[in-house]
Amino acid sequence: MRHTVRRMEFSDSLILDAPRRTSAGYLVARARAATTGVYQYAGYEVDPTNAHGLRDKQIVNVLRDENTVFDKAAVQSFIGKPVTDDHPSQPVTAANWRDHARGTIMGAMRDGEYLAFDLMLTDAGAIAKVDAGKRELSNGYSANLEFGQFTAPDGTVCDARQSKITGGNHVAIVDRGRAGSACRISDSKPFAACDANPAILADLNKGNVMKKIVLDGLQVDLSDADAVAAAVTKLQDQAKASADEADEYKKKMAAKDGEIAALTKQLADAKAAAEPAAIDKLVADRAALVSTVKALDSAIVTDGKTDAQIRRELVEAKLGDVGKALDDAAIPGAFAVLAKDAEKAEAKDAIVQLQKPANALADREMKAFADSVANLNAWRTRQGNPA
């Protein structure tokens, strides 16, 4: 499995033996650091940018093995580093040592399964706080984290391990350490029993100036710029996603409004078309259309065809290729011109029909007159009186 490495600042719990005072009033004590094993951190502490998909996890198991904890260079890196009153919001350096140092780590050594420090507090204010009950301890250091799947000797699966402690920075006196009240300066025991594998996470700096807030269900330390930036970015992404979703919803609603308007109009038109007067008009218009077409071209079949199809068929029959080239919008105009010819033909036929009775009457009168003359001449012949 491929592993990746990230550098991280850590703060772990320590334990001190019963303190003693020097002739100058300084407080000195030996502290045991947490031993090897599995340490638990919040996801945002281990993976603030979510590069490894761990930022949103409540608990991330981090493995520390013996080679890392008791590495000679790592142990010696704590010697001479300051003791602070609470964890500072940034690593202690020469530029801010005067603001944070309240004592010194005088020595570091392996003590059985523990890493032990000899501490000396030289600040009266810090010593007074210890006397008043502020006795839990936490050390700060940087280490490289290797991400992947690691299994501790007890079978616990870890998402990361400390591959190398790159430098001790300070030891802090805190109100509440990561390991809880068991890791504190004790007046009654030579050594306190320190839980080096805490089951829960606690604030390292209760009362520190830099506060922790909850953003989207995640606890974010405002002193950790990367964690804050990651949390803000996540909230911004969620806000943008919500805005995009709202815009898409508006578009869908607008489309539905258009569909409803069209359906409403279609329904109104259908109701209007179903009225008796409308039906009568449709029948009359159809009859007039068929009559006009038949008058112009009796060969055209109108059954089963729409009005538009009938008009186009007549136009194409009368105009040939010119009619076939016309688009649908031009057909009604061409049909109207042809329909006028049908009206003229119908008028001519009507005149002819009116003339037929008169002509027939004249023919009958002429025939009757001729028959009368013929009868008269025949009578005269019989009487011996020629005409």
PDB file of C-alpha atoms in Angstrom, residues 50 206 228 357:
ATOM      1  CA  ASN A  50      -8.776  16.506   3.942  1.00  0.00           C
ATOM      2  CA  LYS A 206      -8.773  25.220  28.514  1.00  0.00           C
ATOM      3  CA  VAL A 228     -10.015  27.129   9.675  1.00  0.00           C
ATOM      4  CA  PRO A 357     -86.861  27.304 -67.644  1.00  0.00           C
TER       5      PRO A 357
END
